[in-house]
Short mmCIF file of C-alpha atoms and ligand atoms in Angstrom, two decimals:
data_model
loop_
_atom_site.label_atom_id
_atom_site.label_comp_id
_atom_site.label_asym_id
_atom_site.label_seq_id
_atom_site.Cartn_x
_atom_site.Cartn_y
_atom_site.Cartn_z
CA MET A 25 5.97 -27.10 3.39
CA ARG A 26 4.39 -25.15 6.25
CA VAL A 27 4.71 -21.37 6.31
CA ALA A 28 3.72 -19.01 9.14
CA ILE A 29 2.67 -15.59 7.88
CA VAL A 30 2.45 -12.63 10.24
CA GLY A 31 0.03 -9.95 8.99
CA ALA A 32 -3.33 -10.43 7.25
CA GLY A 33 -3.32 -7.19 5.28
CA ILE A 34 -2.72 -7.39 1.52
CA GLY A 35 0.52 -9.35 1.02
CA GLY A 36 -0.02 -11.92 3.82
CA PRO A 37 -3.33 -13.38 2.57
CA THR A 38 -2.11 -13.23 -1.05
CA LEU A 39 0.85 -15.39 -0.05
CA ALA A 40 -1.44 -17.77 1.86
CA TYR A 41 -3.69 -18.02 -1.20
CA TRP A 42 -0.90 -18.89 -3.62
CA LEU A 43 0.87 -21.26 -1.24
CA ARG A 44 -2.34 -23.19 -0.79
CA ARG A 45 -3.07 -23.18 -4.52
CA LEU A 46 0.42 -24.55 -5.18
CA GLY A 47 -0.08 -27.31 -2.61
CA HIS A 48 1.55 -25.94 0.55
CA GLU A 49 0.27 -25.13 4.01
CA ALA A 50 -0.01 -21.60 5.35
CA VAL A 51 -1.16 -20.17 8.65
CA LEU A 52 -1.88 -16.47 9.19
CA PHE A 53 -1.42 -14.44 12.39
CA GLU A 54 -2.96 -10.97 12.56
CA LYS A 55 -2.65 -8.64 15.51
CA ALA A 56 -6.01 -6.90 14.90
CA PRO A 57 -8.86 -8.63 16.74
CA ALA A 58 -10.89 -9.07 13.52
CA PRO A 59 -10.63 -8.30 9.80
CA ARG A 60 -10.29 -4.52 9.43
CA THR A 61 -13.06 -2.43 7.90
CA GLY A 62 -13.18 1.17 6.70
CA GLY A 63 -9.86 2.95 6.27
CA TYR A 64 -8.40 4.76 3.33
CA LEU A 65 -8.98 4.32 -0.40
CA ILE A 66 -6.37 2.92 -2.75
CA ASP A 67 -6.00 3.07 -6.52
CA PHE A 68 -5.41 -0.40 -7.90
CA TRP A 69 -4.12 -1.37 -11.32
CA GLY A 70 -1.18 -3.02 -13.11
CA LEU A 71 0.20 -6.42 -12.18
CA GLY A 72 -1.67 -6.38 -8.88
CA TYR A 73 -4.88 -6.11 -10.87
CA ASP A 74 -3.76 -8.98 -13.13
CA LEU A 75 -3.13 -11.12 -10.07
CA ALA A 76 -6.51 -10.22 -8.61
CA GLU A 77 -8.00 -11.51 -11.85
CA ARG A 78 -6.05 -14.76 -11.60
CA MET A 79 -7.31 -15.11 -8.03
CA GLY A 80 -10.91 -14.65 -9.17
CA ILE A 81 -11.61 -11.65 -6.95
CA LEU A 82 -12.32 -9.00 -9.59
CA PRO A 83 -16.14 -9.33 -9.17
CA ALA A 84 -15.77 -8.59 -5.45
CA LEU A 85 -13.57 -5.58 -6.20
CA THR A 86 -16.01 -4.26 -8.78
CA GLU A 87 -18.87 -4.62 -6.32
CA ARG A 88 -17.14 -2.61 -3.58
CA GLY A 89 -14.94 -0.32 -5.66
CA TYR A 90 -15.31 3.02 -7.42
CA LEU A 91 -14.70 3.96 -11.04
CA MET A 92 -13.46 7.47 -10.36
CA GLN A 93 -14.22 10.08 -13.00
CA ARG A 94 -12.44 13.26 -12.11
CA LEU A 95 -9.63 14.97 -10.22
CA ARG A 96 -10.38 18.53 -9.09
CA MET A 97 -7.83 20.80 -7.43
CA VAL A 98 -9.59 23.81 -5.94
CA ASP A 99 -8.49 27.10 -4.42
CA ALA A 100 -9.43 28.55 -1.04
CA ASN A 101 -12.88 29.46 -2.40
CA GLY A 102 -13.57 26.08 -3.95
CA ARG A 103 -12.94 27.26 -7.52
CA GLU A 104 -11.18 24.71 -9.73
CA GLU A 105 -7.58 25.72 -10.44
CA ALA A 106 -6.52 22.45 -12.06
CA GLY A 107 -8.33 19.30 -13.01
CA MET A 108 -8.41 16.18 -15.06
CA ASN A 109 -10.94 13.74 -16.41
CA VAL A 110 -9.64 10.31 -15.47
CA VAL A 111 -12.02 8.34 -17.72
CA PRO A 112 -9.68 8.44 -20.78
CA LEU A 113 -6.85 7.20 -18.56
CA ARG A 114 -8.89 4.25 -17.41
CA ARG A 115 -9.82 3.56 -21.01
CA GLN A 116 -6.15 3.55 -21.86
CA LEU A 117 -5.61 0.92 -19.18
CA ARG A 118 -8.42 -1.06 -20.84
CA GLY A 119 -10.59 -0.42 -17.81
CA ARG A 120 -8.15 -2.23 -15.55
CA PHE A 121 -8.02 0.46 -12.87
CA ILE A 122 -10.25 0.66 -9.82
CA SER A 123 -10.30 2.59 -6.56
CA ILE A 124 -11.31 0.63 -3.48
CA ALA A 125 -10.97 0.79 0.30
CA ARG A 126 -7.81 -1.05 1.30
CA ALA A 127 -9.89 -3.01 3.82
CA ASP A 128 -12.26 -4.16 1.03
CA LEU A 129 -9.34 -5.38 -1.09
CA ALA A 130 -7.92 -7.19 1.97
CA SER A 131 -11.26 -8.78 2.73
CA ALA A 132 -11.72 -9.98 -0.87
CA ILE A 133 -8.29 -11.64 -0.76
CA LEU A 134 -9.04 -13.19 2.64
CA ARG A 135 -12.32 -14.60 1.38
CA ALA A 136 -10.45 -16.22 -1.52
CA CYS A 137 -8.19 -17.86 1.12
CA ASP A 138 -11.18 -19.72 2.53
CA GLY A 139 -9.86 -22.65 4.54
CA VAL A 140 -6.49 -21.12 5.45
CA GLN A 141 -6.13 -21.02 9.24
CA THR A 142 -6.22 -17.37 10.38
CA HIS A 143 -5.65 -16.33 13.99
CA TYR A 144 -6.75 -12.82 14.97
CA GLY A 145 -5.50 -10.86 17.96
CA VAL A 146 -2.15 -12.66 17.76
CA SER A 147 1.34 -11.43 17.03
CA VAL A 148 4.82 -12.82 17.30
CA ASP A 149 7.04 -12.37 20.37
CA ALA A 150 10.23 -14.28 19.57
CA VAL A 151 11.86 -16.09 16.66
CA THR A 152 14.65 -18.66 16.78
CA GLU A 153 16.22 -20.64 13.97
CA ASP A 154 17.06 -24.25 14.30
CA HIS A 155 18.87 -25.64 11.21
CA ASP A 156 16.10 -26.26 8.72
CA ARG A 157 13.17 -25.06 10.85
CA VAL A 158 12.16 -21.82 12.49
CA ARG A 159 10.47 -21.62 15.87
CA ILE A 160 8.14 -18.80 16.73
CA ALA A 161 6.63 -17.82 20.07
CA LEU A 162 3.26 -16.12 19.67
CA THR A 163 1.70 -13.54 21.95
CA ASN A 164 -1.10 -15.97 22.89
CA GLY A 165 1.49 -18.31 24.41
CA VAL A 166 1.37 -20.81 21.51
CA ARG A 167 4.64 -21.97 19.91
CA GLU A 168 4.90 -22.97 16.26
CA THR A 169 7.67 -24.69 14.33
CA VAL A 170 7.55 -24.05 10.60
CA ASP A 171 9.72 -24.25 7.47
CA LEU A 172 9.52 -20.51 6.87
CA LEU A 173 8.35 -17.42 8.72
CA VAL A 174 7.12 -14.50 6.60
CA GLY A 175 6.69 -10.98 7.93
CA ALA A 176 3.83 -9.38 5.98
CA ASP A 177 3.11 -7.08 8.89
CA GLY A 178 3.45 -3.72 7.21
CA LEU A 179 5.62 -0.64 7.52
CA HIS A 180 6.24 -1.04 11.26
CA SER A 181 6.91 -4.77 11.02
CA LYS A 182 7.49 -6.67 14.26
CA VAL A 183 9.03 -9.62 12.41
CA ARG A 184 11.57 -7.27 10.82
CA GLU A 185 12.41 -5.81 14.22
CA LEU A 186 12.88 -9.26 15.79
CA VAL A 187 14.97 -10.77 13.01
CA PHE A 188 16.61 -7.89 11.10
CA GLY A 189 16.93 -5.11 13.69
CA PRO A 190 15.30 -1.88 14.86
CA GLU A 191 13.07 0.07 12.50
CA GLU A 192 15.25 3.20 12.45
CA ARG A 193 17.96 1.26 10.62
CA PHE A 194 15.69 0.64 7.65
CA GLU A 195 13.05 3.37 7.60
CA THR A 196 13.70 6.48 5.51
CA SER A 197 11.32 9.33 6.20
CA LEU A 198 10.09 11.13 3.08
CA GLY A 199 9.58 14.27 5.14
CA CYS A 200 5.77 14.14 5.22
CA TYR A 201 2.95 12.97 7.48
CA VAL A 202 -0.34 11.50 6.37
CA ALA A 203 -3.70 11.21 8.11
CA ALA A 204 -6.92 9.65 6.86
CA PHE A 205 -10.35 9.34 8.41
CA ARG A 206 -13.99 8.85 7.41
CA LEU A 207 -16.88 11.21 8.07
CA ARG A 208 -20.52 10.22 8.03
CA ASP A 209 -23.06 12.42 6.24
CA TYR A 210 -20.63 15.17 5.25
CA PRO A 211 -22.92 17.44 3.17
CA ARG A 212 -20.73 17.93 0.08
CA ARG A 213 -20.34 14.86 -2.10
CA ASP A 214 -19.00 15.37 -5.70
CA GLU A 215 -19.50 11.66 -6.48
CA LEU A 216 -16.59 9.81 -8.11
CA THR A 217 -14.35 12.85 -7.84
CA TYR A 218 -11.16 13.43 -5.86
CA VAL A 219 -11.53 17.01 -4.64
CA SER A 220 -8.45 18.59 -3.09
CA HIS A 221 -7.11 21.86 -1.82
CA THR A 222 -3.36 22.37 -1.57
CA ILE A 223 -1.31 25.23 -0.19
CA PRO A 224 2.48 25.12 0.20
CA LYS A 225 3.41 22.12 2.38
CA ARG A 226 -0.21 21.04 3.03
CA HIS A 227 -2.80 19.06 1.11
CA VAL A 228 -6.38 18.16 2.06
CA SER A 229 -8.69 16.05 -0.07
CA ARG A 230 -12.03 14.34 0.19
CA VAL A 231 -13.75 11.54 -1.70
CA ALA A 232 -17.40 10.51 -1.40
CA LEU A 233 -17.75 6.84 -0.44
CA HIS A 234 -20.58 4.29 -0.41
CA GLY A 235 -23.08 4.44 2.45
CA GLY A 236 -22.98 8.22 2.89
CA GLU A 237 -19.39 8.26 4.10
CA THR A 238 -16.62 10.65 3.03
CA LEU A 239 -12.92 9.85 3.16
CA VAL A 240 -10.65 12.73 4.17
CA LEU A 241 -6.92 12.64 3.48
CA LEU A 242 -4.45 15.12 4.99
CA VAL A 243 -0.81 15.25 3.91
CA CYS A 244 1.77 17.77 5.12
CA ARG A 245 5.48 18.34 5.21
CA SER A 246 7.05 17.20 8.48
CA GLU A 247 8.21 20.68 9.47
CA VAL A 248 4.59 21.85 9.67
CA LEU A 249 3.70 19.17 12.19
CA GLU A 250 6.82 18.69 14.24
CA GLY A 251 7.84 20.88 17.18
CA GLY A 252 4.45 20.85 18.92
CA PRO A 253 3.96 20.48 22.68
CA PRO A 254 5.12 17.20 24.28
CA ARG A 255 2.63 14.31 24.19
CA GLU A 256 0.39 16.19 21.76
CA SER A 257 -2.37 13.90 20.40
CA PRO A 258 -2.48 13.27 16.62
CA LYS A 259 -5.78 15.16 16.37
CA ALA A 260 -4.35 18.17 18.21
CA ALA A 261 -1.25 18.10 16.00
CA LEU A 262 -3.42 17.97 12.87
CA ARG A 263 -5.59 20.86 14.09
CA ARG A 264 -2.42 22.88 14.72
CA ALA A 265 -0.96 22.01 11.29
CA PHE A 266 -4.09 22.50 9.16
CA GLY A 267 -6.17 24.83 11.33
CA ASP A 268 -5.54 28.00 9.32
CA MET A 269 -6.43 26.50 5.94
CA LYS A 270 -9.51 27.74 4.13
CA TRP A 271 -11.88 25.97 1.69
CA GLU A 272 -13.77 23.24 3.61
CA VAL A 273 -10.88 22.48 5.92
CA PRO A 274 -12.45 23.96 9.11
CA ALA A 275 -15.54 21.74 8.62
CA LEU A 276 -13.47 18.65 7.86
CA LEU A 277 -11.33 19.20 10.99
CA GLU A 278 -14.45 19.76 13.04
CA GLY A 279 -15.75 16.40 11.80
CA MET A 280 -12.46 14.77 12.79
CA ASN A 281 -13.18 15.50 16.48
CA ASP A 282 -15.74 12.68 16.59
CA VAL A 283 -13.71 10.14 14.62
CA ASP A 284 -12.59 6.95 16.44
CA ASP A 285 -10.58 5.42 13.64
CA LEU A 286 -7.92 7.93 12.63
CA TYR A 287 -5.00 6.73 10.50
CA PHE A 288 -1.94 8.86 11.22
CA ASP A 289 1.68 8.09 10.36
CA ARG A 290 4.94 9.32 8.88
CA VAL A 291 5.30 8.85 5.14
CA SER A 292 8.30 6.53 4.91
CA GLN A 293 10.04 4.00 2.80
CA VAL A 294 11.80 0.83 3.90
CA HIS A 295 15.21 -0.08 2.47
CA LEU A 296 16.82 -3.34 3.57
CA PRO A 297 20.03 -4.87 2.26
CA HIS A 298 18.13 -8.17 1.92
CA TRP A 299 14.49 -9.18 2.24
CA TYR A 300 15.33 -12.45 3.97
CA SER A 301 17.57 -13.74 6.70
CA GLY A 302 17.90 -17.48 7.21
CA ARG A 303 14.38 -18.87 7.22
CA THR A 304 12.60 -15.57 7.70
CA ALA A 305 11.44 -13.50 4.73
CA LEU A 306 9.68 -10.16 4.48
CA LEU A 307 7.26 -8.94 1.87
CA GLY A 308 5.15 -5.90 1.07
CA ASP A 309 5.65 -2.77 3.16
CA ALA A 310 7.66 -4.72 5.74
CA ALA A 311 10.31 -5.50 3.12
CA ALA A 312 10.33 -2.46 0.87
CA CYS A 313 7.57 0.03 1.56
CA ALA A 314 7.43 2.51 -1.30
CA SER A 315 4.87 4.71 0.55
CA LEU A 316 1.50 6.06 -0.50
CA LEU A 317 3.35 8.32 -2.92
CA ALA A 318 4.07 5.29 -5.11
CA GLY A 319 0.33 4.61 -5.42
CA GLU A 320 1.08 0.97 -6.06
CA GLY A 321 1.98 -0.52 -2.67
CA THR A 322 -0.86 -3.02 -2.68
CA GLY A 323 0.05 -4.31 -6.13
CA LEU A 324 3.68 -4.65 -5.10
CA ALA A 325 2.75 -6.56 -1.93
CA MET A 326 0.62 -8.94 -4.02
CA ILE A 327 3.31 -9.45 -6.66
CA GLU A 328 5.92 -10.15 -3.99
CA ALA A 329 3.58 -12.65 -2.33
CA TYR A 330 2.91 -14.41 -5.63
CA VAL A 331 6.56 -14.63 -6.59
CA LEU A 332 7.59 -15.79 -3.11
CA ALA A 333 5.01 -18.59 -3.21
CA GLY A 334 6.02 -19.49 -6.76
CA GLU A 335 9.75 -19.60 -6.01
CA LEU A 336 9.23 -21.71 -2.87
CA ASN A 337 7.27 -24.16 -4.97
CA ARG A 338 9.71 -24.06 -7.87
CA PHE A 339 12.69 -24.87 -5.63
CA SER A 340 10.70 -27.66 -3.95
CA GLY A 341 11.30 -26.49 -0.42
CA ASP A 342 14.95 -25.43 -0.90
CA VAL A 343 14.21 -22.31 1.13
CA PRO A 344 17.59 -20.50 0.81
CA ARG A 345 17.59 -20.74 -3.00
CA ALA A 346 13.93 -19.83 -3.25
CA LEU A 347 14.39 -16.73 -1.10
CA ALA A 348 17.42 -15.59 -3.08
CA SER A 349 15.51 -16.03 -6.32
CA TYR A 350 12.44 -14.23 -4.94
CA GLU A 351 14.50 -11.18 -4.10
CA ALA A 352 16.57 -11.22 -7.28
CA ARG A 353 13.45 -11.32 -9.45
CA LEU A 354 11.75 -8.37 -7.81
CA ARG A 355 14.31 -6.06 -6.29
CA PRO A 356 15.03 -3.94 -9.41
CA THR A 357 11.31 -3.34 -10.05
CA VAL A 358 10.61 -2.45 -6.43
CA LYS A 359 13.64 -0.13 -6.26
CA ALA A 360 12.46 1.70 -9.36
CA LYS A 361 8.99 2.19 -7.82
CA GLN A 362 10.55 3.52 -4.62
CA LYS A 363 12.62 6.01 -6.61
CA ALA A 364 9.59 7.17 -8.58
CA ALA A 365 7.62 7.70 -5.36
CA VAL A 366 10.14 10.21 -4.04
CA ARG A 367 9.73 12.28 -7.21
CA PHE A 368 5.97 12.35 -6.62
CA ARG A 369 6.22 14.10 -3.21
CA GLY A 370 5.80 17.53 -4.79
CA PHE A 371 2.38 16.48 -6.09
CA PHE A 372 0.81 16.23 -2.64
CA ALA A 373 2.79 18.79 -0.73
CA PRO A 374 4.82 21.18 -2.89
CA ARG A 375 7.00 23.35 -0.68
CA THR A 376 6.36 26.71 -2.30
CA ALA A 377 3.72 28.64 -4.21
CA ILE A 378 5.83 28.24 -7.35
CA GLY A 379 6.00 24.49 -6.78
CA LEU A 380 2.22 24.45 -6.44
CA ALA A 381 1.76 26.41 -9.68
CA VAL A 382 4.06 23.96 -11.45
CA ARG A 383 2.05 21.06 -10.04
CA ASP A 384 -1.23 22.57 -11.28
CA LEU A 385 0.29 23.21 -14.69
CA ALA A 386 1.49 19.60 -14.80
CA VAL A 387 -2.02 18.32 -13.98
CA ASN A 388 -3.59 20.48 -16.66
CA THR A 389 -0.96 19.36 -19.18
CA PHE A 390 -1.55 15.75 -18.21
CA ALA A 391 -5.21 16.35 -19.01
CA LEU A 392 -4.38 17.05 -22.66
CA PRO A 393 -5.26 13.86 -24.52
CA PHE A 394 -2.02 13.39 -26.44
CA VAL A 395 0.30 14.25 -23.54
CA GLY A 396 -1.77 12.34 -20.99
CA LYS A 397 -1.69 9.22 -23.12
CA ARG A 398 2.09 9.21 -23.39
CA LEU A 399 2.68 10.10 -19.75
CA VAL A 400 0.23 7.55 -18.44
CA THR A 401 1.80 4.84 -20.50
CA ARG A 402 5.16 5.71 -18.99
CA ALA A 403 3.88 6.16 -15.43
CA VAL A 404 1.93 2.92 -15.11
CA ARG A 405 4.07 0.64 -17.23
CA ASP A 406 5.35 -2.44 -15.41
CA GLU A 407 8.72 -3.68 -16.55
CA LEU A 408 8.07 -7.06 -15.03
CA ALA A 409 6.24 -10.02 -16.56
CA LEU A 410 4.54 -12.26 -14.03
CA PRO A 411 5.88 -15.82 -14.22
CA ASP A 412 3.28 -18.53 -14.66
CA TYR A 413 4.12 -20.85 -11.77
CA GLU A 414 1.12 -23.09 -12.23
CA HIS A 415 1.76 -24.13 -15.80
CA GLY A 416 5.50 -24.57 -15.42
CA GLU A 417 6.40 -21.76 -17.82
CA SER A 418 10.10 -22.06 -18.59
CA MET A 419 11.84 -19.92 -16.04
CA GLN A 420 14.41 -17.45 -17.07
CA GLU A 421 17.65 -18.27 -15.25
CA LEU A 422 18.59 -15.49 -12.94
CA HIS A 423 21.95 -14.49 -11.63
CA LEU A 424 21.48 -15.08 -7.94
CA PRO A 425 23.53 -13.43 -5.25
CA ALA A 426 26.16 -15.77 -3.75
C1 FAD B 26 -2.99 6.90 3.02
C2 FAD B 26 -2.44 5.81 2.15
C3 FAD B 26 -2.83 5.73 0.82
C4 FAD B 26 -2.35 4.71 0.01
N1 FAD B 26 -2.75 4.65 -1.29
C5 FAD B 26 -2.40 3.61 -2.05
C6 FAD B 26 -2.89 3.49 -3.38
O1 FAD B 26 -3.58 4.37 -3.90
N2 FAD B 26 -2.55 2.37 -4.09
C7 FAD B 26 -1.80 1.37 -3.54
O2 FAD B 26 -1.58 0.35 -4.20
N3 FAD B 26 -1.26 1.48 -2.31
C8 FAD B 26 -1.56 2.57 -1.54
N4 FAD B 26 -1.06 2.68 -0.28
C9 FAD B 26 -0.06 1.70 0.19
C10 FAD B 26 -0.68 0.37 0.58
O3 FAD B 26 -1.75 0.53 1.50
C11 FAD B 26 0.38 -0.53 1.20
O4 FAD B 26 1.54 -0.50 0.43
C12 FAD B 26 -0.12 -1.97 1.29
O5 FAD B 26 -1.27 -2.03 2.11
C13 FAD B 26 0.97 -2.89 1.83
O6 FAD B 26 0.45 -4.16 2.05
P1 FAD B 26 1.08 -5.09 3.18
O7 FAD B 26 0.30 -6.37 3.17
O8 FAD B 26 2.55 -5.14 3.04
O9 FAD B 26 0.83 -4.32 4.55
P2 FAD B 26 -0.52 -3.85 5.19
O10 FAD B 26 -1.59 -3.72 4.20
O11 FAD B 26 -0.16 -2.67 6.02
O12 FAD B 26 -0.91 -5.05 6.16
C14 FAD B 26 -0.14 -5.38 7.28
C15 FAD B 26 -1.00 -6.20 8.21
O13 FAD B 26 -0.17 -6.67 9.29
C16 FAD B 26 -0.84 -6.47 10.52
N5 FAD B 26 0.16 -6.34 11.55
C17 FAD B 26 0.94 -5.26 11.82
N6 FAD B 26 1.76 -5.54 12.84
C18 FAD B 26 1.50 -6.82 13.21
C19 FAD B 26 2.04 -7.65 14.19
N7 FAD B 26 3.00 -7.25 15.04
N8 FAD B 26 1.55 -8.91 14.30
C20 FAD B 26 0.55 -9.34 13.48
N9 FAD B 26 0.01 -8.58 12.52
C21 FAD B 26 0.49 -7.34 12.39
C22 FAD B 26 -1.67 -5.21 10.29
O14 FAD B 26 -2.73 -5.12 11.22
C23 FAD B 26 -2.13 -5.41 8.85
O15 FAD B 26 -3.31 -6.16 8.80
C24 FAD B 26 -1.46 3.73 0.54
C25 FAD B 26 -1.05 3.82 1.88
C26 FAD B 26 -1.53 4.85 2.67
C27 FAD B 26 -1.06 4.93 4.10
#
């Protein structure tokens, strides 16, 4: 079968990879003019990591990634008020935990897709269904007729808007904003350490990256940012929201002035009644974004891609049954991750000084070997076992929705 995939981030290329490996044809359409570089850092573990291993990309991840050592929460004067050594946690995950730029993970997956047609600078304009085919009109004027269209185009998915309806019907704000940018030659490094300063409703952190760069992450509650002057630029809004913070925040904001590539967005989740409609399916953030608070969005996007490819293959092109099975297999896991993410909001941006003290206490408690071990096991456990689609593992029969 031939599948058109919109979005060459994490989930899109993973789907293309597995479709090709299972003997199907995929074509990718990405609106960015070229593969993205830079961007924010992600923590990567669990089933996503297992899949990366099956795809043979772990060496590439190890080459570009970081084995983080420490988490330091500092006060206005840079003194540590809470902290944790993350090495024992990685050991507990048998070393299967890495931090890497999202763009580097995406590029490793894309390289593994070698041979899959990928069109950059192209998006989708219109979608129409025609019995057992779907027709798509692309922004470059080309028309494609395929067996399935997949929207892997992220939180603000265009495919979802065209086929399922406007974003506001499905997006739930978690009441925070996030910004991320990179600075070159920022003088303080603290290699392999997440260093952060939090005050009620606002969080700023920095991580030293390869090549003399530093990643800066800003998270704040929506009420701090909203209500500014009309047409305020993101940088101006961030300066207004974070401008009175101490520690290194004035220097980090100063550095932001010269940044061209600023990531800035609401922190949201996506909740849809179904991840497919006719011959269009969604995956990753487009289908069920859990937000950065889940810390596992890339793994989820990869798992969804793998299961979607596997179910399409397993049902030999019976697209409606394959899509129903894809969703039924994954929805409970994804819902649980979304729920857990909401509980994690207080970690980045506790509302009050008491909330912040509780957060610091929790981090210090987590650092105790016995407690940390138990909590980590619970926090990172995946309830799902990945099916083995290649070796025809006997498939558990699922109760599919009518
Ligand atoms: C600050 C931050 C920190 C995060 N930290 C973590 C973390 O620690 N661990 C983790 O696992 N996850 C983390 N995440 C979440 C993770 O990045 C996402 O869940 C994951 O990237 C989702 O993958 P995806 O393929 O669905 O979408 P994306 O990776 O967003 O890819 C979507 C792709 O579609 C393209 N696109 C968009 N619109 C169109 C269009 N109209 N036409 C064509 N192409 C289009 C985009 O350019 C992009 O290439 C974090 C997110 C943020 C914002």
